[in-house]
Coordinates of C-alpha atoms in Angstrom, one line a residue:
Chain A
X1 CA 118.4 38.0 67.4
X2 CA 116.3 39.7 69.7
X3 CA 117.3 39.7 73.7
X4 CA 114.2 39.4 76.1
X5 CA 113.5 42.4 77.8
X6 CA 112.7 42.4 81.5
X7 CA 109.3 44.5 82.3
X8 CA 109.5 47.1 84.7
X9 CA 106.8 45.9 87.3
X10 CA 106.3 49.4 88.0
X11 CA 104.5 50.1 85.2
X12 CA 101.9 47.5 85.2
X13 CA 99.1 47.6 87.3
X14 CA 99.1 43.9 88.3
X15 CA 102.6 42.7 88.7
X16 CA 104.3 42.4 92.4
X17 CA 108.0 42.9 93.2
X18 CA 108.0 38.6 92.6
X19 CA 107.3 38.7 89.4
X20 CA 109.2 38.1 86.6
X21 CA 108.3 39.1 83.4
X22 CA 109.8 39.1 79.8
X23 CA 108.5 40.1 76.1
X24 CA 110.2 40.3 73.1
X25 CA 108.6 43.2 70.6
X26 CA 105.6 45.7 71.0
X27 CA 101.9 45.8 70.4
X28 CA 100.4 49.3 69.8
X29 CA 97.7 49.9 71.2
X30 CA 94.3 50.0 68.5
X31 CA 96.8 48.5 66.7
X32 CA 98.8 51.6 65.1
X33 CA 99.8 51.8 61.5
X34 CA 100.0 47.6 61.1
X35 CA 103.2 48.1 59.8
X36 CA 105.9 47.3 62.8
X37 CA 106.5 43.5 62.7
X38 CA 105.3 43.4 66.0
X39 CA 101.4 44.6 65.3
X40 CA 101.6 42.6 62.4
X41 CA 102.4 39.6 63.6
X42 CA 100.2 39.9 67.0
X43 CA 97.2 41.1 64.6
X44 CA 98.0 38.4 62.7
X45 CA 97.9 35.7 65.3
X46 CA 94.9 37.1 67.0
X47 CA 92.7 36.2 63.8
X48 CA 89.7 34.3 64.7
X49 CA 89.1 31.1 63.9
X50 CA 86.2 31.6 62.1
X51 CA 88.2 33.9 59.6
X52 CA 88.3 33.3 55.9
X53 CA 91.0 31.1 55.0
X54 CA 93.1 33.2 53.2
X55 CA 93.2 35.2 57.0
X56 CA 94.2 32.0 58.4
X57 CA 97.1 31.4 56.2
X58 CA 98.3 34.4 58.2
X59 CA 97.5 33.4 61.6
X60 CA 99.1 29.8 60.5
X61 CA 102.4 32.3 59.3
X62 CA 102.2 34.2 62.9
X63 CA 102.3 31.0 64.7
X64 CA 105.6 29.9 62.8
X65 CA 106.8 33.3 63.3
X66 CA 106.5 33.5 66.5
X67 CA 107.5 29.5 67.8
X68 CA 110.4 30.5 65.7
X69 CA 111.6 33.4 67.8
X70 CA 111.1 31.7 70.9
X71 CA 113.0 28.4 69.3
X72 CA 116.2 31.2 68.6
X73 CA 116.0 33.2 71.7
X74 CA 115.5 30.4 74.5
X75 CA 117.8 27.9 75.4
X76 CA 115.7 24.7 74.4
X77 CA 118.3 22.5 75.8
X78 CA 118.4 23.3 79.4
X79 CA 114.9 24.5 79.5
X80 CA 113.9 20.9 78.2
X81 CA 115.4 19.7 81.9
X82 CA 114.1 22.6 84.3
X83 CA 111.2 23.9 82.9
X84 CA 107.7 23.5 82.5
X85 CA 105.5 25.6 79.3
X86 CA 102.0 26.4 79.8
X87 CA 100.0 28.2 77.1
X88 CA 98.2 30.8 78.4
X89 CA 93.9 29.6 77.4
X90 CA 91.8 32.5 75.5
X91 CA 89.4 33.5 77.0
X92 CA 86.6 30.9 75.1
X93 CA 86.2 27.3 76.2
X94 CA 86.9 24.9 74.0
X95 CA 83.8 24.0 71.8
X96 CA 83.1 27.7 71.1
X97 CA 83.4 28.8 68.3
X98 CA 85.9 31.2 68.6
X99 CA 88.0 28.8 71.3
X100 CA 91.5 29.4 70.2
X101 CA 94.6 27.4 71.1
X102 CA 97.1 29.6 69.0
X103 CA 99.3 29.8 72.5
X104 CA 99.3 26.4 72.9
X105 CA 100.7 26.0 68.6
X106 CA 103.4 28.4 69.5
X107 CA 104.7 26.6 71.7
X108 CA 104.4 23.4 69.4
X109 CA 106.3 25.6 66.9
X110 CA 108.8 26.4 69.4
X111 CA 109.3 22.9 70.4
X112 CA 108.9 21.6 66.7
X113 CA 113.2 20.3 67.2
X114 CA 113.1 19.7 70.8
X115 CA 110.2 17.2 71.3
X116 CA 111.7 16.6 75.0
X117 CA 110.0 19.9 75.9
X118 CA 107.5 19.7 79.0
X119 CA 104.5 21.7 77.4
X120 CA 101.2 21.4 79.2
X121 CA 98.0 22.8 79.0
X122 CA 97.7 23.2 82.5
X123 CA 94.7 25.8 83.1
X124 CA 91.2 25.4 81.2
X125 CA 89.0 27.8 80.2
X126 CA 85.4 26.8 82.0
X127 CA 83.5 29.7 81.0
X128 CA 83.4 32.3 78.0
X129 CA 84.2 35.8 79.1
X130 CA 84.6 39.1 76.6
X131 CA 88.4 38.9 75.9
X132 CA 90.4 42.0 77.9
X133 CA 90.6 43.7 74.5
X134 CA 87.0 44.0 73.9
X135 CA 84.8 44.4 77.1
X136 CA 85.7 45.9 80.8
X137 CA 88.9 45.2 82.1
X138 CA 88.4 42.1 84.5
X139 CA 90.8 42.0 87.6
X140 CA 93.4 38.4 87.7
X141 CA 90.3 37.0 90.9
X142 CA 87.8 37.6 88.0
X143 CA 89.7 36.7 85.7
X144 CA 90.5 33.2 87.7
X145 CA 86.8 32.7 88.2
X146 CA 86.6 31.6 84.7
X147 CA 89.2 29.0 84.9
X148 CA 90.8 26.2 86.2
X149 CA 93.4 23.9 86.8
X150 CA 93.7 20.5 84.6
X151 CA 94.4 18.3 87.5
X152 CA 95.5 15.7 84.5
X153 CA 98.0 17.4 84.0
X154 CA 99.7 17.4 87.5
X155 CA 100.2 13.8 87.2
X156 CA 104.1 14.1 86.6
X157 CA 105.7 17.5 88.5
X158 CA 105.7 20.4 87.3
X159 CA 109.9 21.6 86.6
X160 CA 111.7 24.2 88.8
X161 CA 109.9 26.8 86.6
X162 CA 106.7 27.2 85.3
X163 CA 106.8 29.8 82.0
X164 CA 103.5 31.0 81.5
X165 CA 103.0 32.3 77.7
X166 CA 100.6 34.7 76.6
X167 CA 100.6 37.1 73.4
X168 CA 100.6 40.2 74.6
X169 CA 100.9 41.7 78.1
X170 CA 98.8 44.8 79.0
X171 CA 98.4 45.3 82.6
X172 CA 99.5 41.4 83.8
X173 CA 95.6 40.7 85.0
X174 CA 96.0 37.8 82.8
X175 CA 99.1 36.8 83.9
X176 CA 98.4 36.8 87.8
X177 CA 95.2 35.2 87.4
X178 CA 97.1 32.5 86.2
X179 CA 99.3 32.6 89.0
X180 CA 96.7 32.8 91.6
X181 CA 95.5 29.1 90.4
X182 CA 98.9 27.6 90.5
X183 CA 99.7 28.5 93.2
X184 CA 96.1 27.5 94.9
X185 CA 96.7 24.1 93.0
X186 CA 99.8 23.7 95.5
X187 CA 102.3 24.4 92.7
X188 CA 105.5 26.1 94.2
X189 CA 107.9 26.6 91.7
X190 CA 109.2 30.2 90.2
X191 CA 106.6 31.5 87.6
X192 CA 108.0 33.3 84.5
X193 CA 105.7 35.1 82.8
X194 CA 106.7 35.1 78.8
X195 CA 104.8 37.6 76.7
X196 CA 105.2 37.9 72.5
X197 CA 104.4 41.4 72.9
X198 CA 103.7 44.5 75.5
X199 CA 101.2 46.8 74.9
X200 CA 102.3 50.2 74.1
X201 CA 100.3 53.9 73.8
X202 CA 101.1 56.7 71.7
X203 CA 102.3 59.1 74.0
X204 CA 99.3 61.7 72.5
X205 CA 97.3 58.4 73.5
X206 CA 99.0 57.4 77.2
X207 CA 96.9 60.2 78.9
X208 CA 93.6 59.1 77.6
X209 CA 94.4 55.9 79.1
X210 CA 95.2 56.6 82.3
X211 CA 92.3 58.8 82.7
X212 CA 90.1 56.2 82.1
X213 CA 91.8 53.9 84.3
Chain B
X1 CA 127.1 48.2 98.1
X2 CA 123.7 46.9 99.0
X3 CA 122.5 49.5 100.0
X4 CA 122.7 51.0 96.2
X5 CA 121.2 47.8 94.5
X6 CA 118.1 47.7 96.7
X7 CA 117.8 51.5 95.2
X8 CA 118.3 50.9 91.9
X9 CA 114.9 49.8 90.5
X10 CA 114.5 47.9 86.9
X11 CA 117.8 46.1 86.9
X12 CA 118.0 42.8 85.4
X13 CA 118.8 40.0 87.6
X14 CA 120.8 36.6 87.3
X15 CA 117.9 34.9 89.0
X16 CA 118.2 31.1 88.1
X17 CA 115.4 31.3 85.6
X18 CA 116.9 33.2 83.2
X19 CA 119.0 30.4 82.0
X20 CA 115.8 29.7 80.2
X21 CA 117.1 32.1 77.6
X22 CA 119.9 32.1 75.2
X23 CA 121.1 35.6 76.2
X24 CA 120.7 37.7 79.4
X25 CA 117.3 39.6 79.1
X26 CA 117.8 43.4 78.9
X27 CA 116.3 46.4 81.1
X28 CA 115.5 49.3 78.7
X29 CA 116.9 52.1 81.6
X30 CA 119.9 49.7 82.2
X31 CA 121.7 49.7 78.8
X32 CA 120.5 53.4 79.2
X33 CA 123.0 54.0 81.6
X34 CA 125.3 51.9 80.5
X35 CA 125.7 53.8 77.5
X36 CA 125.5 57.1 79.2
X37 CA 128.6 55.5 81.1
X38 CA 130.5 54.7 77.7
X39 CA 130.3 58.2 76.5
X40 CA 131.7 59.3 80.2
X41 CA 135.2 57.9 79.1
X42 CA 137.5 60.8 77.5
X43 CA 138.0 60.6 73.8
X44 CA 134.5 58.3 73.2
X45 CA 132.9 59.1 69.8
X46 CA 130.5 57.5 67.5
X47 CA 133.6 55.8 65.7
X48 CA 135.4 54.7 68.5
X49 CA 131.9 53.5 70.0
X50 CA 131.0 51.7 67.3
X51 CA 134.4 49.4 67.0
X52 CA 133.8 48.9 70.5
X53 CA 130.7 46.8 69.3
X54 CA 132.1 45.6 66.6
X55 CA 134.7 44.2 68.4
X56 CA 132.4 42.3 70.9
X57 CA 130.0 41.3 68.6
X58 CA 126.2 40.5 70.5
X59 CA 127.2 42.8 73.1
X60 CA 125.1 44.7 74.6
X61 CA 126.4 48.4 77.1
X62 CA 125.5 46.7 80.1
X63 CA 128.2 43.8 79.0
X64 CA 131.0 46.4 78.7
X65 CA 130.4 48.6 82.1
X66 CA 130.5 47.5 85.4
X67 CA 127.2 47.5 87.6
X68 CA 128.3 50.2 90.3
X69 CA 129.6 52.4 86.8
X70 CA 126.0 51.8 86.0
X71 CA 124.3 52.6 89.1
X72 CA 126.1 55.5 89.6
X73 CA 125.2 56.8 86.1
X74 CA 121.2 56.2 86.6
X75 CA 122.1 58.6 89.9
X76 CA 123.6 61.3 87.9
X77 CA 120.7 61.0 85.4
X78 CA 118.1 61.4 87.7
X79 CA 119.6 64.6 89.3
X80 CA 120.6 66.3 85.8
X81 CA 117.2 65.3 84.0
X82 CA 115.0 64.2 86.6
X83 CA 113.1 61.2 87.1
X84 CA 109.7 62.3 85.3
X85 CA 111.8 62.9 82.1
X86 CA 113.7 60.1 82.3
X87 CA 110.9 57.5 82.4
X88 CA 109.0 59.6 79.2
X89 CA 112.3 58.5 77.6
X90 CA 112.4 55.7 75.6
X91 CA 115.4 53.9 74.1
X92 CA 116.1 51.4 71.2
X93 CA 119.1 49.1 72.2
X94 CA 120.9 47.0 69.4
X95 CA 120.0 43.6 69.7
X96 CA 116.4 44.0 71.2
X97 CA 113.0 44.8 70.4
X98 CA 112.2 47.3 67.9
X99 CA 115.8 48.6 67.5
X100 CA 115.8 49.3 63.2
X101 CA 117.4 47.5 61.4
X102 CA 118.5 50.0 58.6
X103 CA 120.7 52.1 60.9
X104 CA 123.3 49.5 60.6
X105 CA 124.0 51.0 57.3
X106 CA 125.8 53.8 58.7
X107 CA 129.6 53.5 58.6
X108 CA 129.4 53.6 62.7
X109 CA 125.8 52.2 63.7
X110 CA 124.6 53.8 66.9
X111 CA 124.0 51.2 69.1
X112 CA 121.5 53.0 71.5
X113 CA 118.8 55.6 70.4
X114 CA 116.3 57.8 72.5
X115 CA 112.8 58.8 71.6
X116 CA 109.9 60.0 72.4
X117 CA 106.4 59.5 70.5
X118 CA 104.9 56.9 68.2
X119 CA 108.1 55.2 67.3
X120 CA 106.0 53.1 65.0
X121 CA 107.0 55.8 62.5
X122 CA 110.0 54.9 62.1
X123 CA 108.5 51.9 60.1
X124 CA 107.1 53.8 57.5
X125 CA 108.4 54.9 53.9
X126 CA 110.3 58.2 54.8
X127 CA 112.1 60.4 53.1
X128 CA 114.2 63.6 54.5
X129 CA 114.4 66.9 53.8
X130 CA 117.4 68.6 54.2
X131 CA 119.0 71.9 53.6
X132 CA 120.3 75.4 55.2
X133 CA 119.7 76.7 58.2
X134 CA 119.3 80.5 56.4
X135 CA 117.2 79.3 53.4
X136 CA 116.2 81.8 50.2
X137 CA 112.7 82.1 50.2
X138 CA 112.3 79.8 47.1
X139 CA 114.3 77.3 49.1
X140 CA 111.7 77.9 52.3
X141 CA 109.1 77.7 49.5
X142 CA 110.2 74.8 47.8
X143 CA 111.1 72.8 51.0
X144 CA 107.2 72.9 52.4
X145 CA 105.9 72.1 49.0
X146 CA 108.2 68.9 48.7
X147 CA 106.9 68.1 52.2
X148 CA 103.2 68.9 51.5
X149 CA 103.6 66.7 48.5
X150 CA 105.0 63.8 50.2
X151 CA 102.9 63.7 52.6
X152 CA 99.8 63.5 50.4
X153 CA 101.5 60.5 48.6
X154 CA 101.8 58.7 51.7
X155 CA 105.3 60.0 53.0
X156 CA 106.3 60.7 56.4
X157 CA 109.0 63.7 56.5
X158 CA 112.1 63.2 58.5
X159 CA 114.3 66.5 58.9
X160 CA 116.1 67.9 62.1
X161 CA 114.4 70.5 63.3
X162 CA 117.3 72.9 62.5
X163 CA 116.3 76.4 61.3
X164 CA 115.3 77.1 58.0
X165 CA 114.9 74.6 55.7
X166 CA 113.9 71.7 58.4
X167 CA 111.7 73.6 60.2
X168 CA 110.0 74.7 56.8
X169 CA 109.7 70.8 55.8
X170 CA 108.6 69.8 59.3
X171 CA 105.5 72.6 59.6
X172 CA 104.3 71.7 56.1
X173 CA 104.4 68.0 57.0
X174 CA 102.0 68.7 60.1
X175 CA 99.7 71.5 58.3
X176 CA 98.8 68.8 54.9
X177 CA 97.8 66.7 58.2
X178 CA 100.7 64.1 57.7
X179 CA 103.9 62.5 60.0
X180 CA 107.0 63.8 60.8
X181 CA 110.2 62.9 62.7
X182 CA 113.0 64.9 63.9
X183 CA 115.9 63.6 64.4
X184 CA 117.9 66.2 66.5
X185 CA 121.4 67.4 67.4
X186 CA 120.8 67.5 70.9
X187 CA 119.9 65.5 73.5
X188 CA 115.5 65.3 74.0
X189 CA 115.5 67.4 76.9
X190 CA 117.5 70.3 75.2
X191 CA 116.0 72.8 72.0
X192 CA 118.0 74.5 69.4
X193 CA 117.1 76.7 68.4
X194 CA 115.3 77.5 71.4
X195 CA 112.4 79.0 69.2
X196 CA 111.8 75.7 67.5
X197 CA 111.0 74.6 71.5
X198 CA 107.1 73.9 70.8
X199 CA 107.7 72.5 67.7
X200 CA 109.7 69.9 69.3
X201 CA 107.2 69.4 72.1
X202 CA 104.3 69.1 69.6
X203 CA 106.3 66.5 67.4
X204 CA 107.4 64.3 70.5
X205 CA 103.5 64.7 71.7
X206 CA 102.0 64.0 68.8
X207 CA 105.0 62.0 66.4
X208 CA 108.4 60.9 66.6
X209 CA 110.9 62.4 68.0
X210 CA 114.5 61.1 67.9
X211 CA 118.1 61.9 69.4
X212 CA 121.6 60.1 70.0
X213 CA 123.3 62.5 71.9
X214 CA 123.8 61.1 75.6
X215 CA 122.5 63.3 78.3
X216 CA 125.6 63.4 80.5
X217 CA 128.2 63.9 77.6
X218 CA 126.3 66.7 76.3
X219 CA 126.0 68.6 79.5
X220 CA 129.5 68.0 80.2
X221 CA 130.9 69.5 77.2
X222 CA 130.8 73.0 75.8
X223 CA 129.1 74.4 72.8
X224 CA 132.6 73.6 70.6
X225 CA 132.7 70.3 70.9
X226 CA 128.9 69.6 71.5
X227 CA 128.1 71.3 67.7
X228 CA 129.9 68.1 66.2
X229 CA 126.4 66.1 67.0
X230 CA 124.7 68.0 64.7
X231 CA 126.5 66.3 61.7
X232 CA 126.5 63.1 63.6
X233 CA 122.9 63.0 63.3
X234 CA 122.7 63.4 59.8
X235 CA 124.4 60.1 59.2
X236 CA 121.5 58.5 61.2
X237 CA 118.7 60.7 59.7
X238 CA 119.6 59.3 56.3
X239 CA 120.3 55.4 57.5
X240 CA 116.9 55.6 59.2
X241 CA 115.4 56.9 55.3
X242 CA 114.9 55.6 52.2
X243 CA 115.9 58.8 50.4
X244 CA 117.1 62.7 51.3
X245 CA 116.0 65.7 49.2
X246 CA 118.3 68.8 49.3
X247 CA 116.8 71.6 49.0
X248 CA 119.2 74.0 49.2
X249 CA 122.4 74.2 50.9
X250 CA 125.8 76.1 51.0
X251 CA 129.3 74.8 49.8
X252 CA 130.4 74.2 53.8
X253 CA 126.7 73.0 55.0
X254 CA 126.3 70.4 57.3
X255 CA 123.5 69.3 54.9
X256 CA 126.4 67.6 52.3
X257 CA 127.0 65.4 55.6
X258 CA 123.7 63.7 54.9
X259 CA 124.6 63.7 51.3
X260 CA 128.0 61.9 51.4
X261 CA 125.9 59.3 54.0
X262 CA 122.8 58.7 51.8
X263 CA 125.0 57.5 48.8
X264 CA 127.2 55.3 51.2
X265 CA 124.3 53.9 52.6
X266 CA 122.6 53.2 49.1
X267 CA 120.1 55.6 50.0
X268 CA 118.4 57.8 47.3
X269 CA 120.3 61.4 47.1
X270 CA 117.5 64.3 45.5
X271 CA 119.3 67.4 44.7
X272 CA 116.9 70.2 43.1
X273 CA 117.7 71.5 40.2
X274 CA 118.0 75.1 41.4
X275 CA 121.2 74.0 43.4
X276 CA 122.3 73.0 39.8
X277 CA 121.9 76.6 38.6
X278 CA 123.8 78.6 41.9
X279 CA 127.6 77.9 40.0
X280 CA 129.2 79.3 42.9
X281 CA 128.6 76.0 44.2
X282 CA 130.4 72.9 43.6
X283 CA 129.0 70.3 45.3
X284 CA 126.1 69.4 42.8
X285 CA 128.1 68.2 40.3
X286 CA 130.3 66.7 42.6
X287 CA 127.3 64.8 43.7
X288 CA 125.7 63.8 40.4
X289 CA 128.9 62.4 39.4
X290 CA 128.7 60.4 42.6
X291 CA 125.1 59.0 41.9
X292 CA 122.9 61.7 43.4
X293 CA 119.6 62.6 41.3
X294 CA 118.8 65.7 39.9
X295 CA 115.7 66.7 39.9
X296 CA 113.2 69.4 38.0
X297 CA 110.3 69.0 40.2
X298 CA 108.4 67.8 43.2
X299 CA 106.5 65.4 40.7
X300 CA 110.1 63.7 39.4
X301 CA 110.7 62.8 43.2
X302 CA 107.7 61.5 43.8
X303 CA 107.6 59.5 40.8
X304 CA 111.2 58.0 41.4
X305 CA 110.1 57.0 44.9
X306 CA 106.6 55.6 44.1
X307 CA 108.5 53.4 40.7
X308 CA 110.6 52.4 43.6
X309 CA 107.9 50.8 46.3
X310 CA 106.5 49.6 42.9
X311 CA 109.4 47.7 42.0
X312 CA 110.3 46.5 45.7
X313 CA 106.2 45.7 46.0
X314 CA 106.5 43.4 43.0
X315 CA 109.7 41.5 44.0

């Protein structure tokens, strides 16, 4: 069992005093020693889809891995009545060749005994743009620009909360873009943002960081 | 008591959402109080702590203390170690996120630990090295060779920063350019010895630095009863190991502390031969009978720990 831990909103650059924000293990930054279960398994389910297939085995075993964790550590049962999943889109369209829905399969894995579950793909990817990893960090309105809202899949109402999963959660740019187009969609129910992982810097690290900030 | 909540930043709430989950999501500074607020009640120890989780099994501190106890505690923190070092401080809380596994070996698991550094370390083969705190010079000697020679077979060397012995294994760890974590008697903010203060820095800075003496508890006690965390530690040093090397220690060392937990924790117990050879001591044999290793050379450790990751590698 591992307990969700509350983020301090504090300590990322894009979350507000309304936000509400939860991950379970840690990323290291670079990516560390690959040897914590959490940098595995987020290296893991990172994998592009064009990887050999013997790298996709993995990304297949981080999917399980991590829809298995969620499975244990939410309540299925009354989330199945009052809430609402989204999978939070990469940052490729679909048709490209590195679009990747590996949200999305968690939270088929998650839902994989509870087929009740309201899970909906409710932002699209429009455009490619360099993935917050790689390029320049984009801010949540540039971020936004890139996407929008599936109106196909307002047809029934959204639940008393919308929980927005993404992998990993560095400075929440990803997670208030979403929020921005919810909310401009006319959405008004509580967001929760629900992160696998949160980035983390070696402390001999942290200060290069924040210089370059 | 308004007032005091609005205050009190990073507190988890019972906002309606998180029914979502299957248990109450945790705030890292919260349990840290919490805990801090456990080791406030007279008599609290390791043991007594420890059956206290034990008897409330998925507990977590902030279950077990009252919110104002808690609020009032992050208060006293931030006057007696300040507010810059108590956000560089991180914690591991039983039952969330990277909290390791192998400590619950020890005979009374420590349910809250506090670092600073690349805690990733913690993650990687490790072995201690252990011994006296007024070493021979073959002991100093033969303390930074082992730790030069683990760390170029992929080791990183866990010791606690004591004098002697731990701070020889420690600076031969960083000069063969390799990891190290100390796992201290005291709480982060405090050095003993005082001389081994930018060793301690460098090794929080640059590696992994670890303690699970409370903040408050310590400050409010004297030197007497505060020396009994030394010990304490070693109990965890070895849990979070796969294997501790003495080096060379006394009849009445805290060292045989470690020794007694690696063998209850099925850890791997080294003792150099050159103990073997000092009969005013008794506690080699004693040990060997009980299943620790003798060993001639750095070369026999190595090899009985790399057989070992070959063994576990092939499973």
């Amino acid at each position: 069992m591992t307990r969700p831990i509350q983020l301090d909103n504090d300590s990322y650059r894009y979350l507000d005093d309304g936000d509400f924000c939860y991950h379970f293990l840690e990323y290291t930054s670079g990516g560390g020693f690959r040897i914590s279960q959490g940098n595995q398994q987020i290296l893991n389910l990172k994998k592009k889809p064009t990887s050999p297939e013997n790298e996709l085995y993995y990304k297949r075993k981080a999917i399980e891995f991590w829809g298995n964790l969620l499975s244990t550590e939410l309540n299925l049962a009354v989330s199945a009545t009052n809430s609402t999943f989204m999978p939070m889109p990469c940052s490729k369209p679909v048709g490209h060749q590195d679009y990747d829905d590996r949200m999305l399969k968690v939270l088929r894995r998650m839902a994989r005994n509870t087929p009740q579950l309201d899970i909906r793909e409710l932002l699209i990817q429009d455009r490619a743009r360099t993935s917050q990893h790689e390029g320049e960090r984009l801010s949540p309105e540039q971020i936004a620009s890139y996407m929008s809202v599936n109106q196909a899949a307002l047809a029934l109402p959204i639940k008393e909360n919308l929980v927005v999963l993404d992998d990993v959660i560095t400075m929440g740019a990803s997670f208030k873009a979403a929020k921005i187009l919810v909310e401009r969609a006319g959405i008004r129910t509580q967001v929760v943002g629900l992160f696998l992982a949160k980035t983390i810097w070696p402390p001999s690290e942290l200060d290069d960081w924040l210089a370059a900030l | 008591m308004l007032h005091r909540a609005i205050e009190v930043p990073y507190m988890t709430t019972n906002a309606a959402h998180t029914k979502i989950f299957n248990s109450r999501p945790i705030s890292p500074l919260e349990e840290m109080c919490a805990y801090e607020s456990l080791w406030q009640n007279q008599g609290a120890w390791f043991a007594n702590l420890a059956d206290l989780f034990r008897s409330n099994p998925g507990a977590i501190p902030s279950d077990l203390v009252d919110a104002d106890r808690i609020a009032d505690t992050l208060e006293n923190l931030k006057r007696v170690i300040g507010e810059e070092a108590l956000s560089s401080t991180g914690i591991r809380v039983h039952g969330a996120g990277e909290y390791p596994q192998k400590l619950r070996d020890a005979d009374h698991p420590v349910e809250l630990l506090y670092y600073q550094g690349n805690w990733e370390l913690v993650e990687t083969n490790s072995v201690a090295i252990v011994g006296t705190r007024s070493p021979t010079e073959e002991g100093a000697f033969n303390a930074g060779l082992i730790a030069h020679k683990l760390v170029k077979n992929g080791f990183t060397v866990v010791s606690g920063l004591a004098k002697g012995i731990d701070t020889a294994a420690h600076t031969a760890a960083l000069a063969a350019g390799g990891n190290t974590i100390a796992v201290i008697g005291t709480p982060l903010n405090d050095y003993y010895p005082k001389e081994n203060m930018d060793l301690q820095k460098h090794i929080a800075q640059h590696h992994l630095l670890i303690s699970q003496v409370p903040f408050l508890r310590y400050k409010d006690q004297n030197y007497k009863t505060n020396r009994l965390f030394f010990p304490a530690r070693n109990v965890t040093m070895s849990a979070l190991t796969q294997a501790t090397i003495i080096v060379e220690a006394g009849n009445t060392s805290g060292t045989l502390v470690q020794a007694r937990a690696a063998l209850a924790q099925k850890r791997k117990l080294f003792i150099l031969e050159s103990c073997f050879r000092k009969t005013e001591l008794n506690w080699p044999a004693r040990f060997e009978k009980l299943g620790a290793i003798r060993v001639q050379n750095v070369s026999d450790i190595i090899g009985l720990l790399t057989d070992d990751q070959a063994n576990t590698a092939r499973q």
